CSV table of C-alpha atoms in Angstrom, one decimal:
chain,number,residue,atom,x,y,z
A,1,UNK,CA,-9.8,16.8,6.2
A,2,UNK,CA,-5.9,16.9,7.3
A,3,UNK,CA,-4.0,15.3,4.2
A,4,UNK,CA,-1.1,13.3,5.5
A,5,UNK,CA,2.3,13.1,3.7
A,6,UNK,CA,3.4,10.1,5.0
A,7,UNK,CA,1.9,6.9,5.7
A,8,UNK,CA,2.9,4.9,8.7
A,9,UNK,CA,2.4,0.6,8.2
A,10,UNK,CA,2.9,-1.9,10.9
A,11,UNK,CA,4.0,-4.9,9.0
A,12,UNK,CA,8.1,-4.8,8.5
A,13,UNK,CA,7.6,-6.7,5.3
A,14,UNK,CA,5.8,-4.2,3.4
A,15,UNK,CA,7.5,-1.2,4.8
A,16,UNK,CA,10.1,-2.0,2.0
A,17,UNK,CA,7.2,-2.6,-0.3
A,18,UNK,CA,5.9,0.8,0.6
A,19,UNK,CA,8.0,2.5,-0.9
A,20,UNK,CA,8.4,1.0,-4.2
A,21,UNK,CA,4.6,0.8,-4.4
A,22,UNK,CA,3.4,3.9,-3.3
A,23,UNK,CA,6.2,6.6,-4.4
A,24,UNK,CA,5.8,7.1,-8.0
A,25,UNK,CA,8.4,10.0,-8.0
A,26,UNK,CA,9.7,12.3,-6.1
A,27,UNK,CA,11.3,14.4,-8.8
A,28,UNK,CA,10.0,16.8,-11.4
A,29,UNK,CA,9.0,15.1,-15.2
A,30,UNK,CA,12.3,15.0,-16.9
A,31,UNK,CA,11.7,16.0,-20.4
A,32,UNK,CA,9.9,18.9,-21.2
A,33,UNK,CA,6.1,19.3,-21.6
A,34,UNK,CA,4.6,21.4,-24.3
A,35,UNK,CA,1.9,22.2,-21.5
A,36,UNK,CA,2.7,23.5,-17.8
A,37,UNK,CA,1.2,24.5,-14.6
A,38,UNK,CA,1.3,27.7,-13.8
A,39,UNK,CA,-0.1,29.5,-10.7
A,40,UNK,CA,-0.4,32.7,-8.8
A,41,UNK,CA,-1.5,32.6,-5.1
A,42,UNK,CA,-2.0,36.3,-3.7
A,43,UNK,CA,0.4,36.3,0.0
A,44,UNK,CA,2.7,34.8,-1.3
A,45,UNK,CA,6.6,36.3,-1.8
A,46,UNK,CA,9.6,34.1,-2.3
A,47,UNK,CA,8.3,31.0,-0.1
A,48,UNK,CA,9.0,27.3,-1.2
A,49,UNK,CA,6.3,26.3,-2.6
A,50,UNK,CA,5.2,21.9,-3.5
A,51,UNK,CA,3.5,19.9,-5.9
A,52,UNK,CA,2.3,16.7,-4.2
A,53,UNK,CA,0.1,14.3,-5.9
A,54,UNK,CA,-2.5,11.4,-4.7
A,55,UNK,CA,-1.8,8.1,-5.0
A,56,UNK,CA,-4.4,6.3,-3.5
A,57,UNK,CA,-6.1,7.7,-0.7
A,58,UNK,CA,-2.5,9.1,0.5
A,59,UNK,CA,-0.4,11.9,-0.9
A,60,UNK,CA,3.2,12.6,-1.4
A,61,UNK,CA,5.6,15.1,-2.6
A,62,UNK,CA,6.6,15.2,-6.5
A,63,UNK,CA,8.3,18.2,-7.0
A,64,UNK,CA,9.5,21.6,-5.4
A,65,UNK,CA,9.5,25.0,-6.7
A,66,UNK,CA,10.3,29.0,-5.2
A,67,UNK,CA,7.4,31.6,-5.7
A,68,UNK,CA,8.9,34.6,-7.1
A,69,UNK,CA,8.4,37.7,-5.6
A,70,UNK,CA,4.3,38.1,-6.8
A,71,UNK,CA,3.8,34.5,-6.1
A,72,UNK,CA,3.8,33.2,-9.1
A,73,UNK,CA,5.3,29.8,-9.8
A,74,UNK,CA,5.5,27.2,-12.4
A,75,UNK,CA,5.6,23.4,-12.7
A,76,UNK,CA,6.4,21.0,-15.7
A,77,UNK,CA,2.7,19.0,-16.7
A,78,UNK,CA,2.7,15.5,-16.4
A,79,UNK,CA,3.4,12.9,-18.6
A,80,UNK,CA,-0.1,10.9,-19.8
A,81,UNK,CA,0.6,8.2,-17.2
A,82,UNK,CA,1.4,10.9,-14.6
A,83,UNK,CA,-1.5,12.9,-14.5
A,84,UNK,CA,-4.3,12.6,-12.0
A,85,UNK,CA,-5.7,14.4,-9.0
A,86,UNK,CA,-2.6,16.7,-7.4
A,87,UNK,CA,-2.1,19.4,-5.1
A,88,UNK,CA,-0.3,22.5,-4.6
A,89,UNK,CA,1.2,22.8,-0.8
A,90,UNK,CA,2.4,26.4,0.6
A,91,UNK,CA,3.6,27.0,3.8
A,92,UNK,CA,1.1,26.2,6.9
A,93,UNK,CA,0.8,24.2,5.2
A,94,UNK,CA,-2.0,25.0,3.1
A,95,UNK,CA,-3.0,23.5,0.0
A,96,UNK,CA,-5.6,23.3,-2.9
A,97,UNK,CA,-6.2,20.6,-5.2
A,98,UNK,CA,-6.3,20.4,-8.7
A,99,UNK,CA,-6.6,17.8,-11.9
A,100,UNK,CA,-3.0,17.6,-13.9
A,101,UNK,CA,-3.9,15.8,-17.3
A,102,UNK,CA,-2.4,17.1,-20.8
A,103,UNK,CA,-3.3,20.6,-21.2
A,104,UNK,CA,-2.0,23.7,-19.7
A,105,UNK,CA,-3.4,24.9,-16.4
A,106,UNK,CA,-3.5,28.5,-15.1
A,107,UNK,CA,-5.0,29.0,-11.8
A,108,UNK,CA,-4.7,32.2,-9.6
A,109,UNK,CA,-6.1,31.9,-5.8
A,110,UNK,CA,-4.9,33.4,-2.9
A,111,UNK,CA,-2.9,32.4,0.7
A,112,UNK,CA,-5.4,33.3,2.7
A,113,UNK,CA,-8.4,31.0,1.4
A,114,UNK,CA,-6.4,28.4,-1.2
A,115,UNK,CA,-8.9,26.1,-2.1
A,116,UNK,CA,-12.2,29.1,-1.6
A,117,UNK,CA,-10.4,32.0,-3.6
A,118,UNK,CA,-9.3,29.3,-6.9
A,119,UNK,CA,-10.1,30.7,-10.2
A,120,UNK,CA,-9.1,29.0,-13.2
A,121,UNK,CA,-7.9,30.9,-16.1
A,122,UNK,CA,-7.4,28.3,-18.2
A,123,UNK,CA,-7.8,24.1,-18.0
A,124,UNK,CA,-11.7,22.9,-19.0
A,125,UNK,CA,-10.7,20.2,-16.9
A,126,UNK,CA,-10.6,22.1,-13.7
A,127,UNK,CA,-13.2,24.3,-15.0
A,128,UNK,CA,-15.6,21.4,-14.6
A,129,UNK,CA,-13.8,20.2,-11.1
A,130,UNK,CA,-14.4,23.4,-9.3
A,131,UNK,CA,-18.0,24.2,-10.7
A,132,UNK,CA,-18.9,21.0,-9.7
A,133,UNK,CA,-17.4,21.9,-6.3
A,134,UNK,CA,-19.3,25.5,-6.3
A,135,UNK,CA,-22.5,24.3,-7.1
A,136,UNK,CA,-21.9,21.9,-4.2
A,137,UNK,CA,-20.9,24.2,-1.5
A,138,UNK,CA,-24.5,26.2,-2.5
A,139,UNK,CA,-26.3,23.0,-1.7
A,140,UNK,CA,-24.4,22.3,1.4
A,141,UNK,CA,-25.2,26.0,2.5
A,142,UNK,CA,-29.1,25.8,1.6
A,143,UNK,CA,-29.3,22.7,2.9
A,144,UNK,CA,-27.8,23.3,6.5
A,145,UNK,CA,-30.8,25.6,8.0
A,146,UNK,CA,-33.1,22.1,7.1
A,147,UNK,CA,-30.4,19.7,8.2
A,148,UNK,CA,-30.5,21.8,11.5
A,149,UNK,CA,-34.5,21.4,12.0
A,150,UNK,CA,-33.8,17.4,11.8
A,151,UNK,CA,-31.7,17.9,14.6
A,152,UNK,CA,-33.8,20.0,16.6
A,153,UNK,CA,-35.4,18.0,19.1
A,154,UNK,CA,-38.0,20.5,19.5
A,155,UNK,CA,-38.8,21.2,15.9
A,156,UNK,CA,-42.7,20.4,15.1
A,157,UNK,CA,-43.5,17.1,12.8
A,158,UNK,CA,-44.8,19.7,10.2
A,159,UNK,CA,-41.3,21.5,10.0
A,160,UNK,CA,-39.5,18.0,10.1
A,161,UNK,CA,-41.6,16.8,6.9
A,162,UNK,CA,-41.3,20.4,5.3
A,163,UNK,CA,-37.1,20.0,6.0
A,164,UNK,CA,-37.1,16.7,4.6
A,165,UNK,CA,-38.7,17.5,1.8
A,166,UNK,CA,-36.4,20.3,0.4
A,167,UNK,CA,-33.2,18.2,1.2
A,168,UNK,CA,-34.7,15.6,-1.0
A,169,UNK,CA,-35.4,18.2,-3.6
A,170,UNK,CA,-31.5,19.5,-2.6
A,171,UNK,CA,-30.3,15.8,-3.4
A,172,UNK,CA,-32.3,15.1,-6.5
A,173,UNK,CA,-30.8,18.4,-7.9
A,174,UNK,CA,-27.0,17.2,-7.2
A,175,UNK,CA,-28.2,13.5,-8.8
A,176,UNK,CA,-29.1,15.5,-11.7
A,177,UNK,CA,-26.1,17.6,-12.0
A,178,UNK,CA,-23.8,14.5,-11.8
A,179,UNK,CA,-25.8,12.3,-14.1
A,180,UNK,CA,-25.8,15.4,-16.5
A,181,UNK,CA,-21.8,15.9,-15.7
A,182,UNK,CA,-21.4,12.0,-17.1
A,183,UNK,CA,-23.2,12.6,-19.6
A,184,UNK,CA,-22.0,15.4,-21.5
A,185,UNK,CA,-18.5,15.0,-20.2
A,186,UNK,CA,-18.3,11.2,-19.8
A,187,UNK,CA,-14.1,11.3,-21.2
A,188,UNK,CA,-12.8,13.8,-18.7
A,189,UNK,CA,-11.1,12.5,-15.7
A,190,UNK,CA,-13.0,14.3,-13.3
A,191,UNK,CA,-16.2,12.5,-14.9
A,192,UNK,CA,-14.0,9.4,-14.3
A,193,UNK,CA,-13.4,10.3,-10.5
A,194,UNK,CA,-17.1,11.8,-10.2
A,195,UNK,CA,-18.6,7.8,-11.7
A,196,UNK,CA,-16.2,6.1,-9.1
A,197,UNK,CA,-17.9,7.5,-6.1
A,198,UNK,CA,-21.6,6.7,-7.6
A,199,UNK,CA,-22.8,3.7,-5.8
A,200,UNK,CA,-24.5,1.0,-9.0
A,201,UNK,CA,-28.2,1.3,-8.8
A,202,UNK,CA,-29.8,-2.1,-7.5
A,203,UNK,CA,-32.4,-2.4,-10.3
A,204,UNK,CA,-35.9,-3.5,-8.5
A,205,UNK,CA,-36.6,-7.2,-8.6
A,206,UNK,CA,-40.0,-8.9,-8.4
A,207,UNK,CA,-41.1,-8.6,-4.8
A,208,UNK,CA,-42.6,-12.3,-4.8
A,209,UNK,CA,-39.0,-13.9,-5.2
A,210,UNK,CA,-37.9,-15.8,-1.9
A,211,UNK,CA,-34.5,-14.5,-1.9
A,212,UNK,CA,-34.4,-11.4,-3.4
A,213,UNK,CA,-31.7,-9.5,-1.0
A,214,UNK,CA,-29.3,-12.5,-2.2
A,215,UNK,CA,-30.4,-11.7,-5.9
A,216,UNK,CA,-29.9,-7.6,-5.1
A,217,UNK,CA,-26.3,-8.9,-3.7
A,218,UNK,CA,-25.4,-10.5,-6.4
A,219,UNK,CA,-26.8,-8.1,-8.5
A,220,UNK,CA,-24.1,-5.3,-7.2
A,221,UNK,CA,-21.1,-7.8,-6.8
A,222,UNK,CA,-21.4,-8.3,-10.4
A,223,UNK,CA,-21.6,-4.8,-11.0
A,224,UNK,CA,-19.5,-3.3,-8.6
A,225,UNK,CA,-16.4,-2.0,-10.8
A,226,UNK,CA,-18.8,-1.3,-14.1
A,227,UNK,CA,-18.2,2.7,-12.5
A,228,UNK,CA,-14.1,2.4,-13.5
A,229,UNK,CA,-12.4,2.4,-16.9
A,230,UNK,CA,-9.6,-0.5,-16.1
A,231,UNK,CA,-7.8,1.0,-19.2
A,232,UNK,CA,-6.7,4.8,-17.3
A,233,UNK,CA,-4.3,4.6,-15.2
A,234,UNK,CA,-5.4,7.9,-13.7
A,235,UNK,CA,-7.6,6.4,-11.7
A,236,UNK,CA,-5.4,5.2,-9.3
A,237,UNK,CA,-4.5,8.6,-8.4
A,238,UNK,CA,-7.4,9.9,-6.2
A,239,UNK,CA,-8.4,8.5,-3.0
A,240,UNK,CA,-12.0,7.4,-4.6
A,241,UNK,CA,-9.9,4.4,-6.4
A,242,UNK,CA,-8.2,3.1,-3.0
A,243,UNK,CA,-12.1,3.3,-1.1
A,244,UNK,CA,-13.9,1.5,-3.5
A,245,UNK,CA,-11.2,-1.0,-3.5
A,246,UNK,CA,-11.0,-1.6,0.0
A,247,UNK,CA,-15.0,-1.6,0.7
A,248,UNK,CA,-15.1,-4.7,-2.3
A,249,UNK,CA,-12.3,-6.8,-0.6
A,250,UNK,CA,-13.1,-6.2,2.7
A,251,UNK,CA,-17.1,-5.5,3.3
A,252,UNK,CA,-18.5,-6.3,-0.2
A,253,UNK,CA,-16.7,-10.0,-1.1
A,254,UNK,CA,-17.4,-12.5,1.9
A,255,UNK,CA,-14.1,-13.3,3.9
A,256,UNK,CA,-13.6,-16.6,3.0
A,257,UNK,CA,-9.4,-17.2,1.7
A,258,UNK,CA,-10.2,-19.4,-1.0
A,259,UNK,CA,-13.2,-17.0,-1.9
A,260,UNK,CA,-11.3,-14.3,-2.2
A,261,UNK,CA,-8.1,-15.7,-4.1
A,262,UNK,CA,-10.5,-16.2,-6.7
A,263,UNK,CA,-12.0,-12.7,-7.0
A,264,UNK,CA,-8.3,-11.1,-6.4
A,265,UNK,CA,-7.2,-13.0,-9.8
A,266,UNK,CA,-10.4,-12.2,-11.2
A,267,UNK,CA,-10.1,-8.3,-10.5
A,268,UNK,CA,-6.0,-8.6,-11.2
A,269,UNK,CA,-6.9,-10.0,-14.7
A,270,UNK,CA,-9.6,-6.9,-15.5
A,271,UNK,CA,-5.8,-4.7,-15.0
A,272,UNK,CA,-4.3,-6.1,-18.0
A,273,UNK,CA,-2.5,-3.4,-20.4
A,274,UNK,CA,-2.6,-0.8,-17.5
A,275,UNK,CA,0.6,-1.4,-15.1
A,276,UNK,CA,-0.3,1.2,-12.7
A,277,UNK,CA,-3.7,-0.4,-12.0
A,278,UNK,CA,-1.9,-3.9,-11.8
A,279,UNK,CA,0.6,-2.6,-9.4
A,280,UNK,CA,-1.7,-1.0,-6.9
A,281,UNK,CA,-4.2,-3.5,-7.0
A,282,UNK,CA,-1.8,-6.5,-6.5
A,283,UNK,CA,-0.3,-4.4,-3.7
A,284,UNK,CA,-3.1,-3.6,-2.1
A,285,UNK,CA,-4.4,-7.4,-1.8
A,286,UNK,CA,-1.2,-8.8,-1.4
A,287,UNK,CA,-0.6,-6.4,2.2
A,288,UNK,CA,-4.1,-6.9,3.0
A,289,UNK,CA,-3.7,-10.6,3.0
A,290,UNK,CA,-0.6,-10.9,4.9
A,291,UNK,CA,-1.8,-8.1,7.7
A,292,UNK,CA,-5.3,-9.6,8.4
A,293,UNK,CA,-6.0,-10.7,11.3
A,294,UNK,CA,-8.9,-13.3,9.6
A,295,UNK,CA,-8.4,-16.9,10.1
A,296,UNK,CA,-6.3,-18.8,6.9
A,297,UNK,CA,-5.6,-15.4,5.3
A,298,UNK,CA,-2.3,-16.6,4.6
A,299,UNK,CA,-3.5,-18.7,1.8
A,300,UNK,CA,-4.3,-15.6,0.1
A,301,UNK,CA,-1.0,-14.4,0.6
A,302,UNK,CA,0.8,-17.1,-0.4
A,303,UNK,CA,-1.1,-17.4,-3.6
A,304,UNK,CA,-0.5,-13.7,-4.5
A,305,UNK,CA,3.3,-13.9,-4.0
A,306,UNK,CA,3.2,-17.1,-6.0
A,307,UNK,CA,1.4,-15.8,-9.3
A,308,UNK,CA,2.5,-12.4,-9.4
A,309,UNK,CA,6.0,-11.8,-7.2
A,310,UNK,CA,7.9,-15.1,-7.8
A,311,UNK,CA,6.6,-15.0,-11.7
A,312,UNK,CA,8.6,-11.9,-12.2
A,313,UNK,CA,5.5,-9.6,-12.7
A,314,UNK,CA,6.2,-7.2,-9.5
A,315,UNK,CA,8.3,-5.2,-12.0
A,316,UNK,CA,8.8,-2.5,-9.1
A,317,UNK,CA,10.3,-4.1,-6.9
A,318,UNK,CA,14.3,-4.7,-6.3
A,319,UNK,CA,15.7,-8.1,-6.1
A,320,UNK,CA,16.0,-7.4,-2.4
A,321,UNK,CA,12.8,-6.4,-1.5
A,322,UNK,CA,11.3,-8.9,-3.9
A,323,UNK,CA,13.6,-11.7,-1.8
A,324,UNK,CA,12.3,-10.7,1.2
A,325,UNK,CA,8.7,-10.9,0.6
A,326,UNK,CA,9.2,-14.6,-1.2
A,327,UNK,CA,11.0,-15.4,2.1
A,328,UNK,CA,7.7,-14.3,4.0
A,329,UNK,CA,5.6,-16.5,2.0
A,330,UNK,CA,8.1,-19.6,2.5
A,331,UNK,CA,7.6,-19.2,6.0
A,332,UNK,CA,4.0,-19.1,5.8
A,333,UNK,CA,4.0,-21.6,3.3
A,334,UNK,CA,3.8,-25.2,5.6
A,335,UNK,CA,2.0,-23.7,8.2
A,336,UNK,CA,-0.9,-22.1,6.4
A,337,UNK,CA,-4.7,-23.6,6.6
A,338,UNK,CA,-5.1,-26.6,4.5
A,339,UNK,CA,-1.3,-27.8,4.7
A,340,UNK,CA,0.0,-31.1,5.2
A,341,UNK,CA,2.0,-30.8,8.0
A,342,UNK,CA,5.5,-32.7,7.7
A,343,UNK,CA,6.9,-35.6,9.3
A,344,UNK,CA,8.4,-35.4,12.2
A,345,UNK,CA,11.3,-37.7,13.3
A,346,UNK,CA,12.3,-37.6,17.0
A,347,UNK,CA,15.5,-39.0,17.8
């Protein structure tokens, strides 16, 4: 997948927002670190070298260094609130990703094959990010001669039963590897990412209920965000946050406005003592709301800008961006499904 550095947004109003949101820094940690990151990459001689980090499902630059003559080059580590799931950009550009959180990380890999050739000399944390991804790319390779079989028009029922067979043997053994990764490792970050991508198992229900699909709903609504810990604001630094977010307000949660202002405060309230959490969250229903193109979505909007913009709690945004978006609600404000529309005096 091609990662893009930039993100392009069609409404005006939030392209001010954007940025204030979105951009966490575009500048190296200021004070000093008593861990670093520190890599080699084989090809590489005096180019200019990036350290980008996720923020959502998008990524943007953070800092810049110059690979010295062997390629080696060094980065501050991140501050606790900083860390998350980054990326190391060479010319190409190529890149490779990697876990930042409080330890030092030494990783050697080459120019040739970034993310293939990785190996870490020292971070458990990556240790456990890239075996994961290892014993991954075996399955993926076993599994493609049987995947191929399915797709064989001509293959025999026999061989069709026989593939299906081993790729559910193939996917039982990567269930297992993740439920033993959560297990044993359930405090690292990249268990934390790992659990955000695991769908909630829909426990089984008497079969003799009437409406058991609307029980099995419910069921995962309830249960939807019991995968993320609302108190690490890491989280909101891989792209696994922004997708489960979106699927929830847009596929999982019915698209009724007054529905939905409901669950937004609901969710917003789960945020409390983690302000990177609140912020993308807030932002993220807040643009949703004003872009859609569903019927009395402005209500949403409105509401959102009222208890969380015009209370002072969109602590980063400046007064003139902040004016701007008030403004936007204003105008939406007397027109919006549900209003009273004003008197109107002709002369």
């Amino acid at each position: 997948m091609k990662t893009r550095f930039m993100i392009q947004i069609k409404s005006p109003l939030f392209a001010c927002l954007l940025l204030s949101a979105f951009s966490i820094g575009s500048i190296d940690t200021l004070h000093a670190q008593s861990h670093g990151i520190d890599v080699t990459i084989d090809g590489i001689s005096g180019d200019t070298i990036y350290l980008a980090h996720y923020y959502g499902n998008k990524m943007y630059y953070a800092d810049t260094t110059v690979a010295d003559l062997d390629g080696r080059i060094h980065f501050n580590g991140r501050l606790a609130e900083e860390c998350g799931k980054y990326a190391i950009v060479m010319p190409g550009p190529k890149y490779f990703e990697f876990l930042a959180v409080e330890e030092n990380i030494v990783i050697e890999t080459s120019e040739k094959d970034p993310t293939g050739d990785v190996v870490i000399i020292e971070s458990k944390e990556n240790e456990l990010f890239y075996d994961y991804m290892d014993f991954l790319s075996v399955r993926r390779q076993k599994a493609a001669p049987h995947e191929a079989v399915l797709s064989d028009s001509s293959a025999t029922e026999a061989s069709i039963i026989a593939a299906r067979s081993v790729l559910t043997s193939f996917g039982n053994e990567v269930a297992e590897e993740q439920r033993r990764i959560l297990e044993e490792n359930g405090d690292m970050l990249f268990a934390k990412y790992l659990n955000m991508v695991l769908e909630p198992e829909i426990p089984e229900f008497p079969s003799n209920i009437v409406n058991v699909q609307d029980i099995q709903y419910r069921w995962y609504r309830n249960h939807y965000w019991d995968r993320v810990d609302f108190s690490d604001p890491r989280l909101v630094r891989d792209g696994s946050f922004h997708q489960i977010l979106d699927r929830f307000w847009n596929k999982v949660l019915p698209q009724i406005p007054d529905s939905l202002s409901v669950e937004a405060h609901r969710l917003i309230q789960r945020t409390e003592g983690n302000a990177e959490m609140f912020k993308y969250i807030t932002h993220f229903i807040t643009f949703a709301s004003e872009s859609s193109q569903v019927m009395c979505m402005d209500k949403v909007f409105v509401d959102m800008v009222d208890t969380y913009y015009t209370t002072g709690q969109a602590t980063w945004l400046k007064p003139d961006q902040l004016k701007k978006i008030q403004e936007r609600a204003d105008e939406l404000r007397d027109s919006m499904c549900g209003s009273v529309i004003p008197n109107i005096i002709l002369p």
